[in-house]
Amino acid sequence: MRNALRKSFKTLPEFELSGEAENGQEAIDKAERLKPDMIILDLSMPVMNGLQAAAPLRKMLPGVRLILFTAHDGPEVQRLAEMAGIDAVIAKSRADTLMAQAQALMASQG
């Protein structure tokens, strides 16, 4: 999935891929060093899932846009994501909307 996302984002000139992580803790560590504008998290990441990683990411980088890209997108996940400071939850079954959502989030950042 990460490989497919990487290829998709490389087709959009307004995005530059600055890093990838295999788990939530690695995402936090890399974000601290790389200071990205947007981070796409997965709910099912090992070590620390996307919801667990969101709060420290939000605290460390208050302006970062956070997207939870997940196979589990029910109302409870939506509620937990909102509480964690995640900007958007996108179901993997709706992967075709991810690029447009990412563009919209970055455009709203001003």
Short mmCIF file of N, CA and C in Angstrom, two decimals:
data_model
loop_
_atom_site.label_atom_id
_atom_site.label_comp_id
_atom_site.label_asym_id
_atom_site.label_seq_id
_atom_site.Cartn_x
_atom_site.Cartn_y
_atom_site.Cartn_z
N MET A 1 0.82 -1.19 0.00
CA MET A 1 0.00 0.00 0.00
C MET A 1 0.86 1.26 0.00
N ARG A 2 1.93 1.26 0.83
CA ARG A 2 2.82 2.43 0.86
C ARG A 2 3.43 2.69 -0.50
N ASN A 3 3.80 1.63 -1.19
CA ASN A 3 4.41 1.77 -2.51
C ASN A 3 3.43 2.43 -3.48
N ALA A 4 2.18 2.01 -3.45
CA ALA A 4 1.15 2.59 -4.33
C ALA A 4 0.91 4.06 -3.98
N LEU A 5 0.87 4.38 -2.70
CA LEU A 5 0.69 5.78 -2.28
C LEU A 5 1.86 6.63 -2.74
N ARG A 6 3.07 6.11 -2.56
CA ARG A 6 4.26 6.85 -2.97
C ARG A 6 4.18 7.19 -4.46
N LYS A 7 3.85 6.20 -5.28
CA LYS A 7 3.75 6.41 -6.73
C LYS A 7 2.67 7.44 -7.06
N SER A 8 1.55 7.36 -6.37
CA SER A 8 0.45 8.30 -6.64
C SER A 8 0.85 9.73 -6.30
N PHE A 9 1.47 9.93 -5.14
CA PHE A 9 1.85 11.28 -4.74
C PHE A 9 2.96 11.85 -5.63
N LYS A 10 3.81 10.99 -6.16
CA LYS A 10 4.88 11.47 -7.05
C LYS A 10 4.32 12.04 -8.35
N THR A 11 3.08 11.70 -8.70
CA THR A 11 2.48 12.23 -9.93
C THR A 11 1.94 13.64 -9.74
N LEU A 12 1.86 14.09 -8.49
CA LEU A 12 1.33 15.42 -8.20
C LEU A 12 2.48 16.38 -7.89
N PRO A 13 2.68 17.39 -8.74
CA PRO A 13 3.85 18.27 -8.55
C PRO A 13 3.83 19.08 -7.26
N GLU A 14 2.67 19.29 -6.66
CA GLU A 14 2.62 20.09 -5.44
C GLU A 14 3.03 19.31 -4.19
N PHE A 15 3.26 18.01 -4.34
CA PHE A 15 3.67 17.18 -3.21
C PHE A 15 5.09 16.69 -3.40
N GLU A 16 5.83 16.67 -2.29
CA GLU A 16 7.18 16.11 -2.27
C GLU A 16 7.24 15.12 -1.11
N LEU A 17 7.54 13.89 -1.41
CA LEU A 17 7.62 12.86 -0.38
C LEU A 17 8.91 13.06 0.41
N SER A 18 8.76 13.28 1.71
CA SER A 18 9.95 13.53 2.53
C SER A 18 10.36 12.32 3.35
N GLY A 19 9.48 11.35 3.52
CA GLY A 19 9.85 10.18 4.30
C GLY A 19 8.72 9.18 4.40
N GLU A 20 9.08 7.99 4.85
CA GLU A 20 8.12 6.91 5.08
C GLU A 20 8.47 6.24 6.39
N ALA A 21 7.47 5.66 7.02
CA ALA A 21 7.68 4.95 8.28
C ALA A 21 6.90 3.64 8.26
N GLU A 22 7.46 2.66 8.92
CA GLU A 22 6.81 1.35 9.00
C GLU A 22 5.89 1.22 10.18
N ASN A 23 6.03 2.13 11.17
CA ASN A 23 5.17 2.05 12.34
C ASN A 23 4.99 3.45 12.92
N GLY A 24 4.10 3.57 13.89
CA GLY A 24 3.78 4.86 14.46
C GLY A 24 4.93 5.54 15.16
N GLN A 25 5.74 4.79 15.88
CA GLN A 25 6.88 5.40 16.57
C GLN A 25 7.90 5.94 15.58
N GLU A 26 8.13 5.18 14.53
CA GLU A 26 9.05 5.65 13.48
C GLU A 26 8.50 6.90 12.79
N ALA A 27 7.18 6.95 12.63
CA ALA A 27 6.55 8.14 12.03
C ALA A 27 6.82 9.37 12.90
N ILE A 28 6.70 9.22 14.21
CA ILE A 28 6.96 10.34 15.12
C ILE A 28 8.43 10.76 15.04
N ASP A 29 9.32 9.79 15.08
CA ASP A 29 10.75 10.08 15.04
C ASP A 29 11.13 10.81 13.75
N LYS A 30 10.62 10.32 12.62
CA LYS A 30 10.94 10.95 11.34
C LYS A 30 10.29 12.32 11.21
N ALA A 31 9.09 12.46 11.69
CA ALA A 31 8.40 13.75 11.60
C ALA A 31 9.14 14.81 12.39
N GLU A 32 9.69 14.43 13.54
CA GLU A 32 10.44 15.38 14.36
C GLU A 32 11.64 15.92 13.59
N ARG A 33 12.27 15.05 12.82
CA ARG A 33 13.46 15.42 12.06
C ARG A 33 13.11 16.12 10.75
N LEU A 34 12.08 15.62 10.04
CA LEU A 34 11.77 16.09 8.69
C LEU A 34 10.78 17.26 8.65
N LYS A 35 9.97 17.42 9.69
CA LYS A 35 8.97 18.50 9.78
C LYS A 35 8.08 18.60 8.53
N PRO A 36 7.35 17.52 8.22
CA PRO A 36 6.49 17.53 7.02
C PRO A 36 5.25 18.41 7.21
N ASP A 37 4.62 18.76 6.11
CA ASP A 37 3.37 19.53 6.13
C ASP A 37 2.16 18.61 6.30
N MET A 38 2.32 17.33 5.87
CA MET A 38 1.22 16.37 5.92
C MET A 38 1.77 15.00 6.26
N ILE A 39 0.99 14.25 7.04
CA ILE A 39 1.36 12.88 7.37
C ILE A 39 0.13 12.00 7.17
N ILE A 40 0.34 10.90 6.46
CA ILE A 40 -0.73 9.92 6.28
C ILE A 40 -0.40 8.74 7.19
N LEU A 41 -1.31 8.46 8.09
CA LEU A 41 -1.15 7.39 9.07
C LEU A 41 -2.11 6.26 8.76
N ASP A 42 -1.75 5.07 9.17
CA ASP A 42 -2.64 3.91 9.06
C ASP A 42 -3.07 3.52 10.46
N LEU A 43 -4.32 3.18 10.63
CA LEU A 43 -4.79 2.74 11.93
C LEU A 43 -4.09 1.46 12.37
N SER A 44 -3.74 0.62 11.42
CA SER A 44 -3.19 -0.71 11.74
C SER A 44 -1.67 -0.79 11.71
N MET A 45 -0.97 0.30 11.97
CA MET A 45 0.49 0.25 12.00
C MET A 45 0.95 -0.50 13.24
N PRO A 46 2.07 -1.23 13.12
CA PRO A 46 2.61 -1.93 14.30
C PRO A 46 3.29 -0.95 15.27
N VAL A 47 3.66 -1.45 16.41
CA VAL A 47 4.34 -0.73 17.49
C VAL A 47 3.42 0.33 18.10
N MET A 48 2.97 1.27 17.29
CA MET A 48 2.05 2.33 17.72
C MET A 48 1.14 2.62 16.53
N ASN A 49 -0.17 2.50 16.71
CA ASN A 49 -1.07 2.69 15.57
C ASN A 49 -1.24 4.18 15.25
N GLY A 50 -1.92 4.46 14.18
CA GLY A 50 -2.09 5.83 13.73
C GLY A 50 -2.80 6.73 14.72
N LEU A 51 -3.79 6.20 15.43
CA LEU A 51 -4.47 7.00 16.44
C LEU A 51 -3.54 7.34 17.60
N GLN A 52 -2.74 6.38 18.02
CA GLN A 52 -1.79 6.62 19.11
C GLN A 52 -0.69 7.60 18.70
N ALA A 53 -0.28 7.56 17.46
CA ALA A 53 0.78 8.44 16.97
C ALA A 53 0.27 9.86 16.74
N ALA A 54 -1.01 10.02 16.51
CA ALA A 54 -1.56 11.34 16.14
C ALA A 54 -1.36 12.39 17.22
N ALA A 55 -1.63 12.05 18.47
CA ALA A 55 -1.53 13.06 19.54
C ALA A 55 -0.12 13.61 19.69
N PRO A 56 0.91 12.76 19.78
CA PRO A 56 2.26 13.33 19.87
C PRO A 56 2.66 14.10 18.60
N LEU A 57 2.21 13.64 17.45
CA LEU A 57 2.50 14.37 16.21
C LEU A 57 1.85 15.75 16.23
N ARG A 58 0.61 15.81 16.66
CA ARG A 58 -0.13 17.07 16.72
C ARG A 58 0.55 18.03 17.71
N LYS A 59 1.01 17.50 18.83
CA LYS A 59 1.67 18.34 19.83
C LYS A 59 3.01 18.87 19.30
N MET A 60 3.76 18.00 18.65
CA MET A 60 5.08 18.35 18.15
C MET A 60 5.00 19.29 16.94
N LEU A 61 4.03 19.04 16.07
CA LEU A 61 3.87 19.81 14.83
C LEU A 61 2.42 20.29 14.73
N PRO A 62 2.03 21.32 15.45
CA PRO A 62 0.63 21.71 15.52
C PRO A 62 -0.02 22.03 14.17
N GLY A 63 0.75 22.46 13.20
CA GLY A 63 0.18 22.81 11.90
C GLY A 63 0.16 21.69 10.89
N VAL A 64 0.71 20.53 11.25
CA VAL A 64 0.77 19.42 10.30
C VAL A 64 -0.65 18.91 10.00
N ARG A 65 -0.87 18.55 8.76
CA ARG A 65 -2.15 17.94 8.36
C ARG A 65 -2.01 16.43 8.56
N LEU A 66 -2.96 15.84 9.27
CA LEU A 66 -2.95 14.41 9.55
C LEU A 66 -4.13 13.74 8.87
N ILE A 67 -3.81 12.69 8.11
CA ILE A 67 -4.85 11.88 7.47
C ILE A 67 -4.72 10.46 8.01
N LEU A 68 -5.83 9.90 8.43
CA LEU A 68 -5.87 8.49 8.83
C LEU A 68 -6.44 7.72 7.65
N PHE A 69 -5.63 6.88 7.05
CA PHE A 69 -6.00 6.08 5.88
C PHE A 69 -6.18 4.66 6.40
N THR A 70 -7.41 4.16 6.42
CA THR A 70 -7.68 2.94 7.15
C THR A 70 -8.76 2.06 6.52
N ALA A 71 -8.67 0.80 6.83
CA ALA A 71 -9.72 -0.15 6.43
C ALA A 71 -10.88 -0.11 7.42
N HIS A 72 -10.68 0.52 8.57
CA HIS A 72 -11.68 0.56 9.64
C HIS A 72 -12.15 2.00 9.81
N ASP A 73 -13.20 2.38 9.11
CA ASP A 73 -13.59 3.79 9.10
C ASP A 73 -14.98 4.04 9.67
N GLY A 74 -15.42 3.22 10.58
CA GLY A 74 -16.75 3.39 11.16
C GLY A 74 -16.85 4.61 12.05
N PRO A 75 -18.03 4.86 12.60
CA PRO A 75 -18.26 6.04 13.45
C PRO A 75 -17.33 6.12 14.66
N GLU A 76 -17.00 5.00 15.26
CA GLU A 76 -16.11 5.01 16.42
C GLU A 76 -14.70 5.46 16.03
N VAL A 77 -14.21 4.98 14.90
CA VAL A 77 -12.89 5.40 14.41
C VAL A 77 -12.93 6.89 14.09
N GLN A 78 -14.00 7.34 13.47
CA GLN A 78 -14.14 8.77 13.15
C GLN A 78 -14.07 9.61 14.44
N ARG A 79 -14.77 9.18 15.46
CA ARG A 79 -14.80 9.90 16.73
C ARG A 79 -13.42 9.93 17.38
N LEU A 80 -12.77 8.77 17.42
CA LEU A 80 -11.44 8.69 18.02
C LEU A 80 -10.42 9.52 17.23
N ALA A 81 -10.55 9.51 15.92
CA ALA A 81 -9.64 10.29 15.07
C ALA A 81 -9.82 11.78 15.33
N GLU A 82 -11.05 12.21 15.46
CA GLU A 82 -11.32 13.61 15.75
C GLU A 82 -10.72 14.00 17.10
N MET A 83 -10.89 13.14 18.09
CA MET A 83 -10.34 13.41 19.42
C MET A 83 -8.80 13.46 19.40
N ALA A 84 -8.18 12.70 18.50
CA ALA A 84 -6.72 12.64 18.40
C ALA A 84 -6.15 13.80 17.58
N GLY A 85 -7.02 14.59 16.98
CA GLY A 85 -6.55 15.72 16.18
C GLY A 85 -6.29 15.40 14.73
N ILE A 86 -6.85 14.32 14.25
CA ILE A 86 -6.68 13.94 12.85
C ILE A 86 -7.64 14.77 12.00
N ASP A 87 -7.13 15.28 10.88
CA ASP A 87 -7.91 16.18 10.02
C ASP A 87 -8.90 15.46 9.12
N ALA A 88 -8.55 14.24 8.69
CA ALA A 88 -9.44 13.51 7.79
C ALA A 88 -9.23 12.02 7.97
N VAL A 89 -10.32 11.27 7.86
CA VAL A 89 -10.26 9.80 7.87
C VAL A 89 -10.74 9.36 6.49
N ILE A 90 -9.90 8.58 5.83
CA ILE A 90 -10.24 8.11 4.49
C ILE A 90 -10.15 6.59 4.48
N ALA A 91 -11.24 5.97 4.08
CA ALA A 91 -11.30 4.51 4.02
C ALA A 91 -10.46 4.01 2.86
N LYS A 92 -9.75 2.92 3.09
CA LYS A 92 -8.95 2.34 2.01
C LYS A 92 -9.85 1.91 0.85
N SER A 93 -11.10 1.60 1.14
CA SER A 93 -12.04 1.25 0.07
C SER A 93 -12.35 2.46 -0.81
N ARG A 94 -12.01 3.65 -0.32
CA ARG A 94 -12.21 4.90 -1.07
C ARG A 94 -10.85 5.54 -1.40
N ALA A 95 -9.85 4.69 -1.64
CA ALA A 95 -8.49 5.17 -1.91
C ALA A 95 -8.45 6.17 -3.06
N ASP A 96 -9.42 6.05 -3.97
CA ASP A 96 -9.45 6.97 -5.12
C ASP A 96 -9.69 8.41 -4.70
N THR A 97 -10.14 8.64 -3.47
CA THR A 97 -10.39 10.01 -3.00
C THR A 97 -9.22 10.60 -2.21
N LEU A 98 -8.23 9.78 -1.92
CA LEU A 98 -7.13 10.22 -1.06
C LEU A 98 -6.39 11.43 -1.64
N MET A 99 -6.06 11.40 -2.89
CA MET A 99 -5.28 12.49 -3.48
C MET A 99 -6.07 13.81 -3.43
N ALA A 100 -7.34 13.75 -3.78
CA ALA A 100 -8.17 14.96 -3.75
C ALA A 100 -8.31 15.49 -2.32
N GLN A 101 -8.47 14.58 -1.36
CA GLN A 101 -8.58 15.00 0.04
C GLN A 101 -7.28 15.65 0.51
N ALA A 102 -6.15 15.06 0.14
CA ALA A 102 -4.86 15.61 0.52
C ALA A 102 -4.67 17.00 -0.08
N GLN A 103 -5.03 17.16 -1.34
CA GLN A 103 -4.93 18.47 -2.00
C GLN A 103 -5.82 19.49 -1.32
N ALA A 104 -7.05 19.09 -0.98
CA ALA A 104 -7.98 20.00 -0.32
C ALA A 104 -7.47 20.41 1.06
N LEU A 105 -6.92 19.47 1.81
CA LEU A 105 -6.38 19.81 3.13
C LEU A 105 -5.23 20.80 3.03
N MET A 106 -4.35 20.57 2.08
CA MET A 106 -3.20 21.48 1.93
C MET A 106 -3.66 22.85 1.43
N ALA A 107 -4.65 22.89 0.58
CA ALA A 107 -5.18 24.17 0.08
C ALA A 107 -5.84 24.95 1.21
N SER A 108 -6.48 24.25 2.14
CA SER A 108 -7.16 24.93 3.25
C SER A 108 -6.17 25.44 4.29
N GLN A 109 -4.95 24.97 4.20
CA GLN A 109 -3.93 25.38 5.15
C GLN A 109 -3.49 26.83 4.88
N GLY A 110 -3.69 27.26 3.65
CA GLY A 110 -3.40 28.64 3.31
C GLY A 110 -1.99 28.84 3.11
#
